[in-house]
mmCIF file of C-alpha atoms and ligand atoms in Angstrom:
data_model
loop_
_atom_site.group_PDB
_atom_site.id
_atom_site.type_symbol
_atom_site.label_atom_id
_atom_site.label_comp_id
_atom_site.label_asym_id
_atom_site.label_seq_id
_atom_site.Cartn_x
_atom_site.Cartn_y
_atom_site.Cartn_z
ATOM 1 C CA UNK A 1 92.628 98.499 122.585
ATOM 2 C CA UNK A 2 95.302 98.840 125.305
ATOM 3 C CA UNK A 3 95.017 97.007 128.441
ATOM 4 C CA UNK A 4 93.740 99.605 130.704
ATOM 5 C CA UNK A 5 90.896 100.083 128.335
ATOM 6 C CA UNK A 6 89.966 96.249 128.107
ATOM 7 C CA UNK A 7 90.319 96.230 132.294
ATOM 8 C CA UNK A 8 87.779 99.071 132.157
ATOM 9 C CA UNK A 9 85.612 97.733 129.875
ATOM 10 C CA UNK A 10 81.787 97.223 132.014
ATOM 11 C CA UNK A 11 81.172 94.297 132.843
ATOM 12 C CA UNK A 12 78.133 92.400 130.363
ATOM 13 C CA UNK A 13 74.585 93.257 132.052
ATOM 14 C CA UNK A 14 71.256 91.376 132.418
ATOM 15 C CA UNK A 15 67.975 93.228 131.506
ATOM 16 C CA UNK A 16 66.462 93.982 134.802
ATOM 17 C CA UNK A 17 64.671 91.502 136.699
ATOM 18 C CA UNK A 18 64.557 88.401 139.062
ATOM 19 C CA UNK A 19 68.540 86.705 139.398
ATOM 20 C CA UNK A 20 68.277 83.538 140.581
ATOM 21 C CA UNK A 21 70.440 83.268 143.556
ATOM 22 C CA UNK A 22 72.051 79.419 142.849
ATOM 23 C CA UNK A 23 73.148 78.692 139.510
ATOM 24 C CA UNK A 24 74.815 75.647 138.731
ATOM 25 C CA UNK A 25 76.370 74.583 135.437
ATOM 26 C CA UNK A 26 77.358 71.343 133.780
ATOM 27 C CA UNK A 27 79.994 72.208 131.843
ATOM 28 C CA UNK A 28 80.448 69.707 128.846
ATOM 29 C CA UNK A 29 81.658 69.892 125.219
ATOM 30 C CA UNK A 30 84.616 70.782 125.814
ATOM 31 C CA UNK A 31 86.036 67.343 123.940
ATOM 32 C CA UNK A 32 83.400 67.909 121.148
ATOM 33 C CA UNK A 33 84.478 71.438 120.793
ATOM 34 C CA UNK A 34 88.282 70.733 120.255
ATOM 35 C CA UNK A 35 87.189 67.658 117.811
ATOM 36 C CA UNK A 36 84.793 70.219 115.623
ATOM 37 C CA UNK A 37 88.257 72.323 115.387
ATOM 38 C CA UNK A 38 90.499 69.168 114.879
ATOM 39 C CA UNK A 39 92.174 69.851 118.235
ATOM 40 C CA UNK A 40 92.943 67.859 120.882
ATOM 41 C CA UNK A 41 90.302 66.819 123.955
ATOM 42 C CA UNK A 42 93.163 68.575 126.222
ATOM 43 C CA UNK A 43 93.102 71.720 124.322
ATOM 44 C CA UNK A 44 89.046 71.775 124.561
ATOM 45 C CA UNK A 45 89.860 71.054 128.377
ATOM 46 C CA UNK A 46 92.143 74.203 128.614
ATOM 47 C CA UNK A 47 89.604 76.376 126.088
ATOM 48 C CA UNK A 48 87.076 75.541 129.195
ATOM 49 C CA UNK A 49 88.989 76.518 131.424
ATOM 50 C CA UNK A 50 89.471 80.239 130.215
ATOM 51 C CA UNK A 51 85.123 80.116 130.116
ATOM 52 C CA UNK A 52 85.364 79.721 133.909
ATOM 53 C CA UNK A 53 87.137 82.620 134.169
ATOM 54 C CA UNK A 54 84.286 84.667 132.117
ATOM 55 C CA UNK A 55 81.013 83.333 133.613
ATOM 56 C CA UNK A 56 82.391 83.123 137.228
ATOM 57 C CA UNK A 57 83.158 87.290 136.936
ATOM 58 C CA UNK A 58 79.940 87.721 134.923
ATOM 59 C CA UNK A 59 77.595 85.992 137.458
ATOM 60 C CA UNK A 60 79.590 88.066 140.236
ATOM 61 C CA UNK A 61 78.877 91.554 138.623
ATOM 62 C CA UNK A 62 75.246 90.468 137.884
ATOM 63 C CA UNK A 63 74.217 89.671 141.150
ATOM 64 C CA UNK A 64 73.903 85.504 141.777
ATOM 65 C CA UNK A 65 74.898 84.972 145.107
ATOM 66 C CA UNK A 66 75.909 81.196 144.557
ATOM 67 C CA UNK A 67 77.262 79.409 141.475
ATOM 68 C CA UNK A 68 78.234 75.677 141.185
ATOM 69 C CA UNK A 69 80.433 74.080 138.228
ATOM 70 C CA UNK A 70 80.473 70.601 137.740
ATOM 71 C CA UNK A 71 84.026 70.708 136.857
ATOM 72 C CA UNK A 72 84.799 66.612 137.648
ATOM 73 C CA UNK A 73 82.319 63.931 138.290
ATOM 74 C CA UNK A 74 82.962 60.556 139.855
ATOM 75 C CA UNK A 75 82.544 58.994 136.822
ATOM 76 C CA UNK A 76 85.236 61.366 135.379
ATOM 77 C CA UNK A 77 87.493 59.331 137.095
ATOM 78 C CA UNK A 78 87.495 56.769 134.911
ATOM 79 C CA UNK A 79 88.575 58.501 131.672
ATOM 80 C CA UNK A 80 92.359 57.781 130.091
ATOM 81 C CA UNK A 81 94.425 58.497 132.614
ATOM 82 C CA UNK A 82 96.069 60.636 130.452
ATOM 83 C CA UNK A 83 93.243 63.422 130.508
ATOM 84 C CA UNK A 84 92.648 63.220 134.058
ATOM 85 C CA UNK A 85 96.037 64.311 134.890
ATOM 86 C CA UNK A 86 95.692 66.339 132.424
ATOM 87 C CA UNK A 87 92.368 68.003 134.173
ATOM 88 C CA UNK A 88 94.305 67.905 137.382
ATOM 89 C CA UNK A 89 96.837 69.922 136.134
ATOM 90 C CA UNK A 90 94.542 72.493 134.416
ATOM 91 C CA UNK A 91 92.975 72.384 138.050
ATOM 92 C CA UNK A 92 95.913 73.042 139.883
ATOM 93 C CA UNK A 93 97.403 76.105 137.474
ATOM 94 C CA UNK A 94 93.102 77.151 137.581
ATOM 95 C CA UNK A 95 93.544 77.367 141.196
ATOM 96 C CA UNK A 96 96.653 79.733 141.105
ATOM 97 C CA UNK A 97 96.081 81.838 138.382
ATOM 98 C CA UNK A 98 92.218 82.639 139.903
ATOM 99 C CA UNK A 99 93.135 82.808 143.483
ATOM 100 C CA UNK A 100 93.814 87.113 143.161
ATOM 101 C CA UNK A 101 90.738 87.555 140.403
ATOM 102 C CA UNK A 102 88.388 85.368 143.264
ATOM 103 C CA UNK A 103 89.969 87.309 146.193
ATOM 104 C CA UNK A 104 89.801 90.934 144.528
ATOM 105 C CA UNK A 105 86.296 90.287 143.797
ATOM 106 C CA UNK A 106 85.044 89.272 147.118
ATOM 107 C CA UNK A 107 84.093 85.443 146.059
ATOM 108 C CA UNK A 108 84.258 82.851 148.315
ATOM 109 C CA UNK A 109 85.886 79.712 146.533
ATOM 110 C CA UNK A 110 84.249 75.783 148.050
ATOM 111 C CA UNK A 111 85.074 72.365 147.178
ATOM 112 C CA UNK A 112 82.362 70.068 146.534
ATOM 113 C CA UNK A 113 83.154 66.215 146.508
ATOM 114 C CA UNK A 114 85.178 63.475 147.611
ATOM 115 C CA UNK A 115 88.045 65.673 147.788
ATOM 116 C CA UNK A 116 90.481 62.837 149.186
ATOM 117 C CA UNK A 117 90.482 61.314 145.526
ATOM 118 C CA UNK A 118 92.312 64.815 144.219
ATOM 119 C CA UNK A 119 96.568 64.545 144.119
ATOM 120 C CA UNK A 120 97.633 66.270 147.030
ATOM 121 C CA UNK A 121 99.252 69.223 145.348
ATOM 122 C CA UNK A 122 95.546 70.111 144.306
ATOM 123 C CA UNK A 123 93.872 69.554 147.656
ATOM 124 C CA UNK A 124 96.676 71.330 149.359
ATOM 125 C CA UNK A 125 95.874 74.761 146.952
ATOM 126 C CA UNK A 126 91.929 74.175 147.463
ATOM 127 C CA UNK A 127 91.916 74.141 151.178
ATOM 128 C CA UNK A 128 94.241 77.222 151.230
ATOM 129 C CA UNK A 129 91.796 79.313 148.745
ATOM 130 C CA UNK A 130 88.783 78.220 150.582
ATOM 131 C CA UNK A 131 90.647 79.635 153.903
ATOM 132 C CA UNK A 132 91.423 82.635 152.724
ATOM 133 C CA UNK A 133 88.736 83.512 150.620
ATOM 134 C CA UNK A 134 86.510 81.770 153.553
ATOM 135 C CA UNK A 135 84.601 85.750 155.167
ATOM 136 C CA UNK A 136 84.323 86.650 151.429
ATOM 137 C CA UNK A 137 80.602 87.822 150.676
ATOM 138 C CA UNK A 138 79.873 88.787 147.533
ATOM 139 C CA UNK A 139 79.316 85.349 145.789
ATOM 140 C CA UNK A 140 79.928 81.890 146.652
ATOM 141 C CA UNK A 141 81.695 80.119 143.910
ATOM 142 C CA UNK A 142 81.478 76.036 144.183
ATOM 143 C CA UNK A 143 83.215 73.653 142.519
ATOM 144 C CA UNK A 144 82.280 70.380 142.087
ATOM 145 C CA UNK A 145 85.007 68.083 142.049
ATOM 146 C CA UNK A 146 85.341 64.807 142.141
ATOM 147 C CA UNK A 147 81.504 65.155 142.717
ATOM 148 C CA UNK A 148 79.078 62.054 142.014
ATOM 149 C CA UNK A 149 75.445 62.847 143.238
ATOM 150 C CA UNK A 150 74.417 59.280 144.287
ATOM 151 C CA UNK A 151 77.479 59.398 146.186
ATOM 152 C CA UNK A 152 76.779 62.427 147.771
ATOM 153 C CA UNK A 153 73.142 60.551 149.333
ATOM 154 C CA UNK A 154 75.085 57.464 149.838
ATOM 155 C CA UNK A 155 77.429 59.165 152.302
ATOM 156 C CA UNK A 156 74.682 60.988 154.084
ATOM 157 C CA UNK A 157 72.794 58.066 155.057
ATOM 158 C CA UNK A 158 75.965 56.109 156.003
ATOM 159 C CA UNK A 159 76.431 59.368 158.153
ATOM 160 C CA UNK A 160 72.700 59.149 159.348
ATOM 161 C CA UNK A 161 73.102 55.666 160.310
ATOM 162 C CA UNK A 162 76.291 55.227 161.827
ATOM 163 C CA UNK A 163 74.125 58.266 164.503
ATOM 164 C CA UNK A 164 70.828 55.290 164.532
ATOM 165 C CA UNK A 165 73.323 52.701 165.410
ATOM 166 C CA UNK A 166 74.462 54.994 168.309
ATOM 167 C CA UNK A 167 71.446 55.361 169.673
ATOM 168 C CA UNK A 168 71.443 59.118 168.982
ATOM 169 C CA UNK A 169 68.455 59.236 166.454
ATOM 170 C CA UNK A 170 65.611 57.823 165.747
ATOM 171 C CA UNK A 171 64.900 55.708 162.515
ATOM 172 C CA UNK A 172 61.380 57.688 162.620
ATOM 173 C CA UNK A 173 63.532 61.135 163.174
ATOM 174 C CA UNK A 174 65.188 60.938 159.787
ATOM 175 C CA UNK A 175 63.351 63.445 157.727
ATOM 176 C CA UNK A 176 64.761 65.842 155.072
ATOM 177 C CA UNK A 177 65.996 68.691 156.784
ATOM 178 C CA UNK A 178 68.722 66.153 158.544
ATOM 179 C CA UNK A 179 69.476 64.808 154.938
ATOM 180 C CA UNK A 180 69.934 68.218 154.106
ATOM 181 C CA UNK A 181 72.160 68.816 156.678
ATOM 182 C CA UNK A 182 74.707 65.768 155.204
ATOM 183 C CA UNK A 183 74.563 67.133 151.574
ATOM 184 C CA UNK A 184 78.019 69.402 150.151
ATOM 185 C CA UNK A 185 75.817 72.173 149.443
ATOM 186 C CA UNK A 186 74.036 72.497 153.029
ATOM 187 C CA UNK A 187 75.204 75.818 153.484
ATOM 188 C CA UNK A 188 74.285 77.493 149.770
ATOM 189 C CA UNK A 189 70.828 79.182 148.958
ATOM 190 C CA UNK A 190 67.904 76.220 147.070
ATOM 191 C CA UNK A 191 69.477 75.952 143.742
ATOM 192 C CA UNK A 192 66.841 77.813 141.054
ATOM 193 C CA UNK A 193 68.712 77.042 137.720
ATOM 194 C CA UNK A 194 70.927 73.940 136.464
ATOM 195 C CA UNK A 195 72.216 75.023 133.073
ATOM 196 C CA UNK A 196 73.529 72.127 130.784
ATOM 197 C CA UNK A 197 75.862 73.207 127.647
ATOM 198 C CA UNK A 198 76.403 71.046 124.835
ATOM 199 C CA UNK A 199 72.665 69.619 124.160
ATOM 200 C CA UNK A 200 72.650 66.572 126.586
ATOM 201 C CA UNK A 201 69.484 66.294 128.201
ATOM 202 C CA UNK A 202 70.665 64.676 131.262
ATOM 203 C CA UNK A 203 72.461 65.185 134.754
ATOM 204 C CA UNK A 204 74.968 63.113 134.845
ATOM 205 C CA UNK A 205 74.914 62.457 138.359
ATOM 206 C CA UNK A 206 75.163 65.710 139.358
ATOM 207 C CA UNK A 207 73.011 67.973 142.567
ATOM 208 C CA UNK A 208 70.914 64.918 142.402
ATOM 209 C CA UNK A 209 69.201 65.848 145.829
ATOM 210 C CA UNK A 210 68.793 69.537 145.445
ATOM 211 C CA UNK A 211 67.758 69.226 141.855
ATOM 212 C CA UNK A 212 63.883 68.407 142.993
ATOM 213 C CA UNK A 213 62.682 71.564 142.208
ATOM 214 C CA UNK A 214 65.358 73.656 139.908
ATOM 215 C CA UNK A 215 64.975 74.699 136.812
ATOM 216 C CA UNK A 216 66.626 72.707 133.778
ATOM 217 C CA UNK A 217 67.829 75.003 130.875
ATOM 218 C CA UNK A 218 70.031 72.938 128.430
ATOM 219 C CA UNK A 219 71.946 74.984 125.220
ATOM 220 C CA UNK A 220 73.787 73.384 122.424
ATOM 221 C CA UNK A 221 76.563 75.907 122.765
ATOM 222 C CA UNK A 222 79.487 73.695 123.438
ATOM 223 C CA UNK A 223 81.438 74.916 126.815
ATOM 224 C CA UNK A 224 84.152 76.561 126.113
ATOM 225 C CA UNK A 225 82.062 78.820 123.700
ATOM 226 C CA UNK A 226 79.708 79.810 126.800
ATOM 227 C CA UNK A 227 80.072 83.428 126.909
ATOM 228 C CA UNK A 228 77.940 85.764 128.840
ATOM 229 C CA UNK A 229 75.413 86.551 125.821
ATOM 230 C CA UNK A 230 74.727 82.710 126.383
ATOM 231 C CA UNK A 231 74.514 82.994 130.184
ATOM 232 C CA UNK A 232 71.652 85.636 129.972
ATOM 233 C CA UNK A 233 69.728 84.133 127.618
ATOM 234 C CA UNK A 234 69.678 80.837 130.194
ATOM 235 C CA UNK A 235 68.733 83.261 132.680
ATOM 236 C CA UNK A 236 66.182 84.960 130.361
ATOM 237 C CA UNK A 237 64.293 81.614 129.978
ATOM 238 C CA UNK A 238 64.105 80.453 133.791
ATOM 239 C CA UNK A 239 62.642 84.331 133.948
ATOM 240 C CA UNK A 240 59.571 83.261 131.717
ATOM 241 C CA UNK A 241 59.495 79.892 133.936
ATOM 242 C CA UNK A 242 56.686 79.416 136.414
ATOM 243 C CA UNK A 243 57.831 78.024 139.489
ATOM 244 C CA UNK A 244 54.770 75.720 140.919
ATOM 245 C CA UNK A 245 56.467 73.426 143.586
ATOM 246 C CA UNK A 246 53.228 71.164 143.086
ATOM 247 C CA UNK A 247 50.578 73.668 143.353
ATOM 248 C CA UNK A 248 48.492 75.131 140.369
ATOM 249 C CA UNK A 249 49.084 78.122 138.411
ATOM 250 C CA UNK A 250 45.994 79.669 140.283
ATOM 251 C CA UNK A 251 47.577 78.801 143.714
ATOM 252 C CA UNK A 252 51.516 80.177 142.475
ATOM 253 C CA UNK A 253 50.025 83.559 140.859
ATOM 254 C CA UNK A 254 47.612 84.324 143.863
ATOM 255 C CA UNK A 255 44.327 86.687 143.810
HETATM 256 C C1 LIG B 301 83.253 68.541 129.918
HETATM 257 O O1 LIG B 301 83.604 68.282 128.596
HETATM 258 C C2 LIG B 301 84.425 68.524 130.850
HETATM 259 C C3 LIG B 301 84.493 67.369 131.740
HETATM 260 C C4 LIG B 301 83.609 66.423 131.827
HETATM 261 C C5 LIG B 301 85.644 67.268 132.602
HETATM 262 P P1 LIG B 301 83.741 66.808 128.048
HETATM 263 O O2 LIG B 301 85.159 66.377 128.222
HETATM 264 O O3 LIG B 301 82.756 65.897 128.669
HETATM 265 O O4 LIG B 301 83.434 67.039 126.511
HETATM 266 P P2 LIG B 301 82.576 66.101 125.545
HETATM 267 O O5 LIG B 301 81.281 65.817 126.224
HETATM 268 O O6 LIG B 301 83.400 64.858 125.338
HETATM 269 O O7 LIG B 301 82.417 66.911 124.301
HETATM 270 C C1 LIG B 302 79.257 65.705 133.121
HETATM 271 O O1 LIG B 302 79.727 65.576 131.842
HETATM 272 C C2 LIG B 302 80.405 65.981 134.075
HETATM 273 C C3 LIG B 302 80.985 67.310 133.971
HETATM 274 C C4 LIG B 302 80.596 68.261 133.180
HETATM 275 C C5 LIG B 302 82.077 67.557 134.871
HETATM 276 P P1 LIG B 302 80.080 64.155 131.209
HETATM 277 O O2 LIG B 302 80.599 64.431 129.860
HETATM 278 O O3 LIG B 302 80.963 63.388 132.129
HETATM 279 O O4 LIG B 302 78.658 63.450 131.167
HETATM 280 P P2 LIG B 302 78.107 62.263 130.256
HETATM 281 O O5 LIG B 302 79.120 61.180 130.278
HETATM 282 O O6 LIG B 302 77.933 62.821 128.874
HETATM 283 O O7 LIG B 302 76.799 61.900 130.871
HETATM 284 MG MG1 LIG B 303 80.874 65.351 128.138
#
């Protein structure tokens, strides 16, 4: 097929029906991929990478108006240094060989995290994509980066109470909206859906806050072999999903 042909190609649909607006992925296996094929953790890394690339353009063309990879977590961090420079790397080239793909497409690119922890070289091209893709509207694509959820509530109440200690608010004012207010994602829709690849039935520390009432979807299909055919059927299962938020079926499905 020649390249104008693959550029044409439509872009993977969704049966019609409800999108959840926030999406966020945890994006592991990528290490237990490149073992399976008796590769290297950093080639599973760079195999991830390229997965980005697909489910970032297939959640734009399908209508989610935010998405959120866990793409580093605090915890990450501690890994052989070795593999987190080699993540930082992937990260930086990620960053440049994106930018005109996120720009073209109208997708705003955020940082979520304790960005000062990145090398500068990777901060420097973050800031400069989140600038100019910054009045971009048709999706808002978040990564989480150096992103620990605990840490995330930690530094909102330090933030809260540093404003007590001023006198400026009330202990008895705190309430969730002005937590909400503190957290990385203040600005995105309620996440819907947290999709976990590679079968681990956890969070690992990630949206730990906003999590309270999203859906959980895990699949055993390691990372970098999330396509979209995966994607929709994640999407196909929150569909069936009834959303109670506490109340009863009755209540949720009215008269
Ligand atoms: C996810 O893949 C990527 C990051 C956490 C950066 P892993 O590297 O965690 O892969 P597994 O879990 O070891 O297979
Ligand atoms: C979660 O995966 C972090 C990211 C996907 C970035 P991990 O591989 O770090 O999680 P654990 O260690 O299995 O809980
Ligand atoms: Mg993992």
């Amino acid at each position: 097929m020649a390249l104008e042909d693959l550029q044409a190609a439509p872009a993977p649909r969704l049966a019609p029906g409800p999108v959840p607006r926030h999406v966020a992925i945890i994006m592991d296996g990528n290490g237990r991929w490149a073992k399976n094929r008796g590769l290297s953790r950093l080639q599973g890394h760079a195999e991830g990478a390229k997965a980005v690339r697909t489910i970032t353009t297939t959640a734009r063309e399908n209508g989610i108006a935010a998405l959120t990879l866990y793409a580093f977590s605090m915890q990450n961090w501690q890994r052989p240094d070795e593999e987190v420079d080699h993540l930082m790397t992937l990260l930086f080239d990620y960053l440049d060989m994106e930018r005109a793909t996120i720009l073209d497409n109208g997708i705003r690119l955020k940082a979520l995290g304790q960005l000062e922890r990145l090398p500068g070289n990777v901060r420097d091209r973050l800031r400069r994509l989140e600038q100019d893709s910054a009045s971009n509207k048709a999706m808002v694509l978040s990564l989480a980066l150096s992103y620990g959820g605990r840490e995330e509530i930690v530094a909102a109440c330090q933030a809260i109470a540093r404003r007590v200690a001023a006198g400026e608010v009330a202990p008895g004012a705190i309430d969730e909206a002005m937590l909400e207010a503190f957290m990385f994602t203040k600005d995105l829709p309620p996440l819907d859906l947290i999709v976990r690849t590679s079968g681990e039935m956890r969070l690992s520390n990630f949206l730990l806050w906003q999590a309270a009432y999203a859906e959980l979807v895990v699949t055993d299909v390691l990372w970098p072999d999330f396509g979209p055919s995966t994607f929709f059927d994640c999407i196909e299962t929150y569909r069936r999903r009834e959303r109670r938020f506490g109340l009863t079926g009755a209540q949720v499905q009215g008269p």
